[in-house]
Amino acid sequence: MDHGGAFRDTNKQPIGKRALLLRLILSAQPITRSQIAERLGIDRSSVTDNANPLIREGILLEESALDENGRRQRYLSFATDRNIFLGVNLGVRHSQVGAIKLDGQILDEDEFVTPPDPKTALQTANQKLRELRRKYADLPLSGIGVGVPGMTDPLRQNLIYAPNLDWRSVAVADGLAIEPGVPVIVENDSTSAAMFEARAMMGRADSLMSDFIVVRSGTGIGVGMVIGNEVYRGTGIARGIAGEFGHMTIVAGGKPCVCGNRGCWEKYASASAAGSLYMGDRAPRPGQNVPRFLDIVTRARNGDNRAKSTLEKIGDYLGIGIANVIMGTGIARVIISGRLVYGWDFIVGPVNSAIERSIIGKVEGWSVEAGSPAGAAGKGALEVAVDRYLTTL
Ligand SMILES: [Zn+2]
């Protein structure tokens, strides 16, 4: 399949084997040159061509150590303490900020309640980023990654529309530019979760990511796609909007959604849909609170049948939507991210049966597994910053 110019970064550098190679080193370090060559299916000489200039610059280190068979090997890894990255995930209810080193060491993490208007939210995030920057002022800042719950412009600078926040056309990168010359990259939160999962997968010696979908279910639902080892955002003027499956209609004439339509997938299969499903769509009595997703999971663990059947219903709706996404994208490996992961043991069964039932032609070989809720939050945003940096080396 020819994806044309789809897999190009905002700076128009083609993302090729080099960025992939650097990502592999970062995910699986320390790693030998032969291991890299084998896992990427490339020649050792092309590993050398890419690695040697970076070793000379001090960005990569090569150190000798004994392998498990007692043989001396030379291992590549990224030098630490050269720079830091900052990230902020602007969530619908809560936002996270963090600082990370290139080797993945999290230096700091913090959370704040997202102010409802974009201007105050950006001011708050800006202030939090500045605080972190001051704390780690001794190291250069190489990038700021931002996760947003909506679609971004093709250059990954602005948020176009976030339905659950009712924000439109927000100049996010401008609002968070805390240091001259330091790039701010604004990414859809499901795409950043996909980037996080992609690298987590790369770190495992048995798998090299290639094609998969991340379904992020939290306050809403978003889908991130990785095709041919790269996140897919859409093409041309529609770049930045791919994966907006949360608002596909799953129940005709169903529950009203913030987007103006009815029966959207996220009204039935997001973590935040659990409360109203649990209440049987009845309004809470005075003094009664609609339980949150994590409360429902706790109740289910304590044997509450209504809580269990709520999670099973979510699993059923989730599976119906996933079958649609698999059929629509032709990608059969699915990873679940976001708050929903906390209740996965109750949800996985119904998800699998719903997919089995709904998939056309009884396609075989699909898989759905739980990823990490962290990728859907601050760590995904940090991944965006690190990933951008790797494409510049
Ligand atoms: Zn909707």
CSV table of C-alpha atoms and ligand atoms in Angstrom, one decimal:
chain,number,residue,atom,x,y,z
A,1,MET,CA,0.0,0.0,0.0
A,2,ASP,CA,1.3,3.4,-0.9
A,3,HIS,CA,0.8,6.0,1.9
A,4,GLY,CA,2.2,8.8,-0.2
A,5,GLY,CA,3.3,11.7,2.0
A,6,ALA,CA,1.3,10.5,5.0
A,7,PHE,CA,4.3,9.5,7.2
A,8,ARG,CA,6.1,12.8,7.3
A,9,ASP,CA,6.7,14.8,10.3
A,10,THR,CA,5.8,18.5,10.5
A,11,ASN,CA,9.3,19.5,9.5
A,12,LYS,CA,8.8,17.5,6.3
A,13,GLN,CA,11.6,15.1,7.1
A,14,PRO,CA,10.8,11.6,5.9
A,15,ILE,CA,10.5,9.3,8.8
A,16,GLY,CA,12.4,6.2,7.7
A,17,LYS,CA,14.6,3.5,9.0
A,18,ARG,CA,16.8,6.0,10.9
A,19,ALA,CA,14.1,7.2,13.3
A,20,LEU,CA,12.9,3.7,13.6
A,21,LEU,CA,16.4,2.5,14.5
A,22,LEU,CA,16.8,5.3,17.1
A,23,ARG,CA,13.4,4.4,18.6
A,24,LEU,CA,14.5,0.8,18.8
A,25,ILE,CA,17.7,1.7,20.6
A,26,LEU,CA,15.8,3.9,23.0
A,27,SER,CA,13.2,1.2,23.7
A,28,ALA,CA,15.5,-1.8,24.0
A,29,GLN,CA,18.8,-0.3,25.2
A,30,PRO,CA,21.4,-1.5,25.9
A,31,ILE,CA,21.3,-3.3,22.5
A,32,THR,CA,24.0,-4.6,20.2
A,33,ARG,CA,24.4,-3.7,16.6
A,34,SER,CA,23.6,-7.2,15.4
A,35,GLN,CA,20.4,-7.2,17.5
A,36,ILE,CA,19.3,-4.0,15.9
A,37,ALA,CA,20.1,-5.3,12.4
A,38,GLU,CA,18.2,-8.5,13.1
A,39,ARG,CA,15.1,-6.9,14.6
A,40,LEU,CA,14.8,-4.3,11.8
A,41,GLY,CA,15.8,-6.6,9.0
A,42,ILE,CA,18.6,-4.3,7.8
A,43,ASP,CA,22.4,-4.7,7.2
A,44,ARG,CA,24.8,-4.2,10.0
A,45,SER,CA,26.5,-1.6,7.8
A,46,SER,CA,23.4,0.5,7.8
A,47,VAL,CA,23.3,0.3,11.6
A,48,THR,CA,26.9,1.5,11.6
A,49,ASP,CA,26.2,4.4,9.2
A,50,ASN,CA,23.4,5.7,11.4
A,51,ALA,CA,25.0,5.1,14.8
A,52,ASN,CA,28.6,6.2,14.3
A,53,PRO,CA,28.0,9.9,13.7
A,54,LEU,CA,25.8,10.0,16.8
A,55,ILE,CA,28.5,8.2,18.9
A,56,ARG,CA,31.0,10.8,17.7
A,57,GLU,CA,28.6,13.6,18.8
A,58,GLY,CA,28.2,11.9,22.2
A,59,ILE,CA,24.4,11.3,21.7
A,60,LEU,CA,24.9,7.6,21.6
A,61,LEU,CA,27.2,5.6,23.9
A,62,GLU,CA,28.8,2.2,23.1
A,63,GLU,CA,30.0,0.2,26.0
A,64,SER,CA,31.3,-3.2,26.4
A,65,ALA,CA,29.7,-5.8,28.7
A,66,LEU,CA,29.3,-9.6,29.0
A,67,ASP,CA,26.2,-11.1,27.5
A,68,GLU,CA,24.2,-14.0,29.1
A,69,ASN,CA,26.7,-16.5,27.5
A,70,GLY,CA,29.7,-14.8,29.0
A,71,ARG,CA,30.8,-13.3,25.7
A,72,ARG,CA,32.0,-9.8,25.5
A,73,GLN,CA,29.6,-7.6,23.4
A,74,ARG,CA,29.4,-3.9,22.6
A,75,TYR,CA,26.1,-2.3,23.5
A,76,LEU,CA,24.5,0.9,22.3
A,77,SER,CA,22.5,3.2,24.4
A,78,PHE,CA,21.5,6.9,24.5
A,79,ALA,CA,23.6,9.2,26.7
A,80,THR,CA,21.6,10.5,29.6
A,81,ASP,CA,21.8,13.9,31.2
A,82,ARG,CA,22.2,15.7,27.9
A,83,ASN,CA,18.6,17.1,27.8
A,84,ILE,CA,15.1,16.9,29.2
A,85,PHE,CA,11.6,16.9,27.7
A,86,LEU,CA,8.4,18.3,29.1
A,87,GLY,CA,4.9,17.1,28.4
A,88,VAL,CA,1.3,18.1,29.2
A,89,ASN,CA,-1.8,16.1,28.6
A,90,LEU,CA,-4.8,18.3,28.5
A,91,GLY,CA,-7.6,16.0,29.7
A,92,VAL,CA,-11.3,16.7,29.7
A,93,ARG,CA,-11.5,16.6,33.5
A,94,HIS,CA,-7.9,16.3,34.7
A,95,SER,CA,-4.6,17.3,33.0
A,96,GLN,CA,-1.1,15.9,33.7
A,97,VAL,CA,2.3,17.5,33.3
A,98,GLY,CA,5.7,15.8,33.5
A,99,ALA,CA,9.4,16.0,32.8
A,100,ILE,CA,11.4,13.1,31.4
A,101,LYS,CA,14.9,12.3,30.4
A,102,LEU,CA,15.7,10.7,27.1
A,103,ASP,CA,16.3,7.3,28.7
A,104,GLY,CA,12.7,7.3,29.9
A,105,GLN,CA,13.5,8.3,33.5
A,106,ILE,CA,10.5,10.3,34.7
A,107,LEU,CA,11.8,13.2,36.7
A,108,ASP,CA,8.5,14.7,37.8
A,109,GLU,CA,4.8,14.3,37.4
A,110,ASP,CA,1.9,16.5,38.5
A,111,GLU,CA,-1.8,16.8,37.9
A,112,PHE,CA,-4.3,19.6,37.8
A,113,VAL,CA,-8.0,20.0,37.3
A,114,THR,CA,-8.5,21.2,33.7
A,115,PRO,CA,-10.1,24.7,33.8
A,116,PRO,CA,-13.2,24.8,31.5
A,117,ASP,CA,-12.1,27.7,29.3
A,118,PRO,CA,-9.1,27.2,27.0
A,119,LYS,CA,-7.4,30.4,27.9
A,120,THR,CA,-7.2,29.7,31.6
A,121,ALA,CA,-6.3,26.1,30.9
A,122,LEU,CA,-3.4,27.1,28.8
A,123,GLN,CA,-2.3,29.7,31.4
A,124,THR,CA,-2.3,27.0,34.1
A,125,ALA,CA,-0.4,24.5,31.9
A,126,ASN,CA,2.1,27.2,30.9
A,127,GLN,CA,2.7,28.0,34.6
A,128,LYS,CA,3.1,24.3,35.5
A,129,LEU,CA,5.6,23.8,32.6
A,130,ARG,CA,7.6,26.9,33.7
A,131,GLU,CA,7.8,25.5,37.3
A,132,LEU,CA,9.1,22.2,36.0
A,133,ARG,CA,11.6,24.0,33.7
A,134,ARG,CA,12.9,26.0,36.7
A,135,LYS,CA,13.3,22.8,38.7
A,136,TYR,CA,15.5,21.2,36.0
A,137,ALA,CA,17.1,24.3,34.7
A,138,ASP,CA,20.6,22.8,34.5
A,139,LEU,CA,19.7,20.7,31.4
A,140,PRO,CA,18.7,21.9,28.0
A,141,LEU,CA,15.0,21.5,27.1
A,142,SER,CA,14.7,19.7,23.8
A,143,GLY,CA,10.9,19.7,23.3
A,144,ILE,CA,7.4,19.9,24.7
A,145,GLY,CA,4.8,17.4,23.8
A,146,VAL,CA,1.1,18.1,24.3
A,147,GLY,CA,-1.8,15.7,24.2
A,148,VAL,CA,-5.3,17.1,23.4
A,149,PRO,CA,-8.7,15.3,23.4
A,150,GLY,CA,-9.5,16.3,19.9
A,151,MET,CA,-8.3,16.8,16.4
A,152,THR,CA,-5.2,18.9,15.6
A,153,ASP,CA,-4.2,20.9,12.5
A,154,PRO,CA,-1.8,19.3,10.0
A,155,LEU,CA,1.2,21.1,11.5
A,156,ARG,CA,0.4,19.8,15.1
A,157,GLN,CA,0.3,23.3,16.6
A,158,ASN,CA,-3.4,24.0,17.1
A,159,LEU,CA,-6.4,22.2,18.5
A,160,ILE,CA,-9.2,22.3,15.9
A,161,TYR,CA,-12.0,20.9,18.0
A,162,ALA,CA,-12.4,19.0,21.3
A,163,PRO,CA,-16.0,18.0,21.6
A,164,ASN,CA,-15.9,17.0,25.3
A,165,LEU,CA,-14.4,20.4,26.2
A,166,ASP,CA,-16.3,22.3,23.6
A,167,TRP,CA,-13.0,24.0,22.6
A,168,ARG,CA,-12.6,25.2,19.0
A,169,SER,CA,-9.5,26.6,17.2
A,170,VAL,CA,-7.2,26.9,20.2
A,171,ALA,CA,-3.6,28.0,19.6
A,172,VAL,CA,-2.1,25.5,22.0
A,173,ALA,CA,1.5,25.5,20.9
A,174,ASP,CA,1.7,29.3,21.1
A,175,GLY,CA,0.1,29.3,24.6
A,176,LEU,CA,2.7,26.8,25.8
A,177,ALA,CA,5.9,28.1,24.2
A,178,ILE,CA,7.9,28.7,27.3
A,179,GLU,CA,11.3,28.9,25.8
A,180,PRO,CA,12.5,30.4,22.5
A,181,GLY,CA,13.6,27.8,19.9
A,182,VAL,CA,12.0,24.8,21.8
A,183,PRO,CA,9.4,23.1,19.7
A,184,VAL,CA,5.9,22.5,21.1
A,185,ILE,CA,4.1,19.6,19.3
A,186,VAL,CA,0.4,19.2,19.8
A,187,GLU,CA,-0.9,15.7,19.2
A,188,ASN,CA,-4.3,14.0,19.5
A,189,ASP,CA,-4.3,12.1,22.8
A,190,SER,CA,-5.2,8.8,21.2
A,191,THR,CA,-2.4,9.1,18.8
A,192,SER,CA,0.0,9.9,21.6
A,193,ALA,CA,-1.3,6.9,23.5
A,194,ALA,CA,-0.5,4.9,20.3
A,195,MET,CA,3.0,6.3,20.2
A,196,PHE,CA,3.5,5.3,23.8
A,197,GLU,CA,2.2,1.7,23.2
A,198,ALA,CA,4.3,1.4,20.0
A,199,ARG,CA,7.5,2.1,21.9
A,200,ALA,CA,6.5,-0.1,24.9
A,201,MET,CA,6.0,-2.9,22.4
A,202,MET,CA,9.4,-2.2,20.7
A,203,GLY,CA,11.0,-2.6,24.1
A,204,ARG,CA,9.9,-6.3,24.2
A,205,ALA,CA,12.4,-8.4,22.4
A,206,ASP,CA,9.7,-10.7,20.9
A,207,SER,CA,7.8,-8.1,19.0
A,208,LEU,CA,8.4,-5.2,16.6
A,209,MET,CA,5.4,-3.0,16.2
A,210,SER,CA,4.1,-2.6,12.7
A,211,ASP,CA,0.4,-2.2,12.4
A,212,PHE,CA,-2.1,-1.8,15.3
A,213,ILE,CA,-4.9,0.3,16.6
A,214,VAL,CA,-5.2,1.9,20.0
A,215,VAL,CA,-8.7,2.5,21.3
A,216,ARG,CA,-8.5,5.0,24.1
A,217,SER,CA,-11.5,4.9,26.3
A,218,GLY,CA,-11.7,7.5,29.1
A,219,THR,CA,-14.1,10.5,29.2
A,220,GLY,CA,-14.6,9.9,25.5
A,221,ILE,CA,-13.3,7.4,22.9
A,222,GLY,CA,-10.5,8.1,20.4
A,223,VAL,CA,-8.6,5.8,18.1
A,224,GLY,CA,-4.9,6.0,17.3
A,225,MET,CA,-3.5,4.1,14.4
A,226,VAL,CA,0.0,2.8,13.7
A,227,ILE,CA,0.5,1.6,10.2
A,228,GLY,CA,3.9,0.4,8.9
A,229,ASN,CA,5.5,1.4,12.2
A,230,GLU,CA,4.3,5.0,12.0
A,231,VAL,CA,1.3,6.7,13.5
A,232,TYR,CA,-1.3,7.6,10.9
A,233,ARG,CA,-3.0,11.0,11.2
A,234,GLY,CA,-4.8,11.3,7.9
A,235,THR,CA,-3.6,13.0,4.7
A,236,GLY,CA,-3.6,16.4,3.1
A,237,ILE,CA,-6.0,18.9,4.7
A,238,ALA,CA,-7.6,16.1,6.7
A,239,ARG,CA,-4.2,15.3,8.4
A,240,GLY,CA,-4.7,15.4,12.2
A,241,ILE,CA,-8.3,14.1,12.2
A,242,ALA,CA,-7.9,10.4,11.5
A,243,GLY,CA,-9.2,8.1,14.2
A,244,GLU,CA,-12.2,10.2,15.3
A,245,PHE,CA,-14.3,7.0,15.7
A,246,GLY,CA,-15.7,8.0,19.1
A,247,HIS,CA,-18.6,9.8,17.4
A,248,MET,CA,-19.7,7.1,15.0
A,249,THR,CA,-23.3,6.1,15.6
A,250,ILE,CA,-23.6,2.8,17.4
A,251,VAL,CA,-27.3,3.1,18.5
A,252,ALA,CA,-29.6,4.9,16.0
A,253,GLY,CA,-31.6,7.6,17.9
A,254,GLY,CA,-29.6,6.8,21.0
A,255,LYS,CA,-28.4,9.0,23.8
A,256,PRO,CA,-27.6,12.7,22.9
A,257,CYS,CA,-23.9,13.5,22.6
A,258,VAL,CA,-22.0,16.7,23.1
A,259,CYS,CA,-21.2,16.6,19.3
A,260,GLY,CA,-24.9,17.3,18.5
A,261,ASN,CA,-25.6,13.8,17.2
A,262,ARG,CA,-27.2,10.8,19.0
A,263,GLY,CA,-26.1,7.3,19.9
A,264,CYS,CA,-22.3,8.0,19.5
A,265,TRP,CA,-20.0,5.1,20.4
A,266,GLU,CA,-18.4,7.0,23.3
A,267,LYS,CA,-21.9,7.4,24.9
A,268,TYR,CA,-21.9,3.6,25.4
A,269,ALA,CA,-18.4,2.4,25.6
A,270,SER,CA,-16.3,5.1,27.3
A,271,ALA,CA,-15.3,4.8,30.9
A,272,SER,CA,-17.4,7.9,31.6
A,273,ALA,CA,-20.5,6.1,30.1
A,274,ALA,CA,-20.4,3.6,32.9
A,275,GLY,CA,-22.1,5.9,35.5
A,276,SER,CA,-25.3,6.4,33.5
A,277,LEU,CA,-25.3,2.7,32.4
A,278,TYR,CA,-25.1,1.7,36.0
A,279,MET,CA,-27.9,4.0,37.0
A,280,GLY,CA,-30.1,2.4,34.2
A,281,ASP,CA,-30.3,5.9,32.7
A,282,ARG,CA,-32.4,7.1,35.6
A,283,ALA,CA,-31.6,10.5,37.0
A,284,PRO,CA,-29.9,10.2,40.4
A,285,ARG,CA,-32.2,10.8,43.4
A,286,PRO,CA,-31.5,13.9,45.5
A,287,GLY,CA,-28.3,13.3,47.5
A,288,GLN,CA,-27.4,10.2,45.3
A,289,ASN,CA,-24.2,10.4,43.3
A,290,VAL,CA,-23.7,8.8,39.9
A,291,PRO,CA,-20.7,6.4,40.5
A,292,ARG,CA,-17.5,7.0,38.7
A,293,PHE,CA,-15.9,4.3,36.6
A,294,LEU,CA,-13.3,3.3,39.2
A,295,ASP,CA,-16.1,3.1,41.9
A,296,ILE,CA,-18.0,0.7,39.6
A,297,VAL,CA,-14.9,-1.4,39.1
A,298,THR,CA,-14.5,-1.6,42.9
A,299,ARG,CA,-18.1,-2.5,43.3
A,300,ALA,CA,-17.8,-5.2,40.7
A,301,ARG,CA,-14.8,-6.7,42.5
A,302,ASN,CA,-16.9,-6.7,45.7
A,303,GLY,CA,-19.5,-8.8,44.0
A,304,ASP,CA,-22.1,-6.1,43.0
A,305,ASN,CA,-24.0,-7.7,40.1
A,306,ARG,CA,-25.2,-4.4,38.7
A,307,ALA,CA,-21.6,-3.1,38.5
A,308,LYS,CA,-20.5,-6.3,36.8
A,309,SER,CA,-23.3,-6.2,34.2
A,310,THR,CA,-22.5,-2.5,33.6
A,311,LEU,CA,-18.9,-3.4,32.7
A,312,GLU,CA,-20.2,-6.3,30.6
A,313,LYS,CA,-22.5,-3.9,28.7
A,314,ILE,CA,-19.6,-1.5,28.1
A,315,GLY,CA,-17.5,-4.5,26.8
A,316,ASP,CA,-20.3,-5.4,24.4
A,317,TYR,CA,-20.6,-1.9,23.0
A,318,LEU,CA,-16.8,-1.6,22.9
A,319,GLY,CA,-16.6,-4.8,20.9
A,320,ILE,CA,-19.2,-3.8,18.4
A,321,GLY,CA,-17.4,-0.6,17.7
A,322,ILE,CA,-14.0,-2.3,17.6
A,323,ALA,CA,-15.3,-4.8,15.0
A,324,ASN,CA,-16.4,-1.7,12.9
A,325,VAL,CA,-13.0,-0.2,13.3
A,326,ILE,CA,-11.2,-3.4,12.4
A,327,MET,CA,-13.3,-3.8,9.3
A,328,GLY,CA,-12.9,-0.1,8.3
A,329,THR,CA,-9.2,0.1,8.8
A,330,GLY,CA,-8.1,-3.4,7.9
A,331,ILE,CA,-5.9,-3.5,11.0
A,332,ALA,CA,-6.7,-6.5,13.3
A,333,ARG,CA,-4.5,-5.9,16.3
A,334,VAL,CA,-6.1,-3.7,18.9
A,335,ILE,CA,-4.7,-2.3,22.2
A,336,ILE,CA,-7.0,-0.7,24.8
A,337,SER,CA,-5.7,2.3,26.6
A,338,GLY,CA,-7.2,4.8,29.1
A,339,ARG,CA,-9.1,4.5,32.3
A,340,LEU,CA,-11.1,1.5,31.0
A,341,VAL,CA,-8.1,-0.7,31.4
A,342,TYR,CA,-8.7,-0.7,35.2
A,343,GLY,CA,-11.8,-2.8,34.6
A,344,TRP,CA,-10.4,-4.9,31.8
A,345,ASP,CA,-10.9,-8.3,33.5
A,346,PHE,CA,-14.7,-7.7,33.5
A,347,ILE,CA,-14.7,-6.2,30.0
A,348,VAL,CA,-12.5,-8.5,28.0
A,349,GLY,CA,-14.9,-11.4,27.7
A,350,PRO,CA,-17.9,-9.4,26.3
A,351,VAL,CA,-15.5,-7.5,24.0
A,352,ASN,CA,-14.2,-10.7,22.5
A,353,SER,CA,-17.7,-12.2,22.0
A,354,ALA,CA,-19.1,-9.0,20.5
A,355,ILE,CA,-16.2,-8.8,18.0
A,356,GLU,CA,-16.6,-12.5,17.2
A,357,ARG,CA,-20.3,-11.9,16.5
A,358,SER,CA,-20.0,-8.7,14.6
A,359,ILE,CA,-17.0,-9.1,12.4
A,360,ILE,CA,-18.0,-9.8,8.8
A,361,GLY,CA,-16.7,-12.8,7.0
A,362,LYS,CA,-15.5,-14.2,10.4
A,363,VAL,CA,-12.1,-12.7,9.9
A,364,GLU,CA,-9.6,-14.6,12.0
A,365,GLY,CA,-6.4,-13.6,13.8
A,366,TRP,CA,-7.6,-10.4,15.3
A,367,SER,CA,-6.6,-9.6,18.9
A,368,VAL,CA,-7.6,-7.2,21.6
A,369,GLU,CA,-5.3,-6.6,24.6
A,370,ALA,CA,-5.1,-4.1,27.4
A,371,GLY,CA,-2.3,-1.5,27.2
A,372,SER,CA,-1.3,0.9,29.9
A,373,PRO,CA,-3.5,3.7,31.2
A,374,ALA,CA,-0.4,5.8,31.6
A,375,GLY,CA,0.1,6.2,27.8
A,376,ALA,CA,-3.3,7.9,27.6
A,377,ALA,CA,-2.2,10.5,30.2
A,378,GLY,CA,1.1,12.3,30.8
A,379,LYS,CA,3.4,9.6,29.4
A,380,GLY,CA,1.8,9.8,26.0
A,381,ALA,CA,2.5,13.6,25.9
A,382,LEU,CA,6.1,13.0,26.9
A,383,GLU,CA,6.4,10.4,24.2
A,384,VAL,CA,5.3,13.0,21.6
A,385,ALA,CA,8.2,15.3,22.6
A,386,VAL,CA,10.8,12.5,22.6
A,387,ASP,CA,9.5,11.1,19.3
A,388,ARG,CA,9.8,14.5,17.6
A,389,TYR,CA,13.4,14.8,18.9
A,390,LEU,CA,14.4,11.5,17.5
A,391,THR,CA,13.3,12.6,14.0
A,392,THR,CA,15.8,15.6,14.2
A,393,LEU,CA,18.9,13.5,15.0
B,1,ZN,ZN,-20.9,12.4,19.5
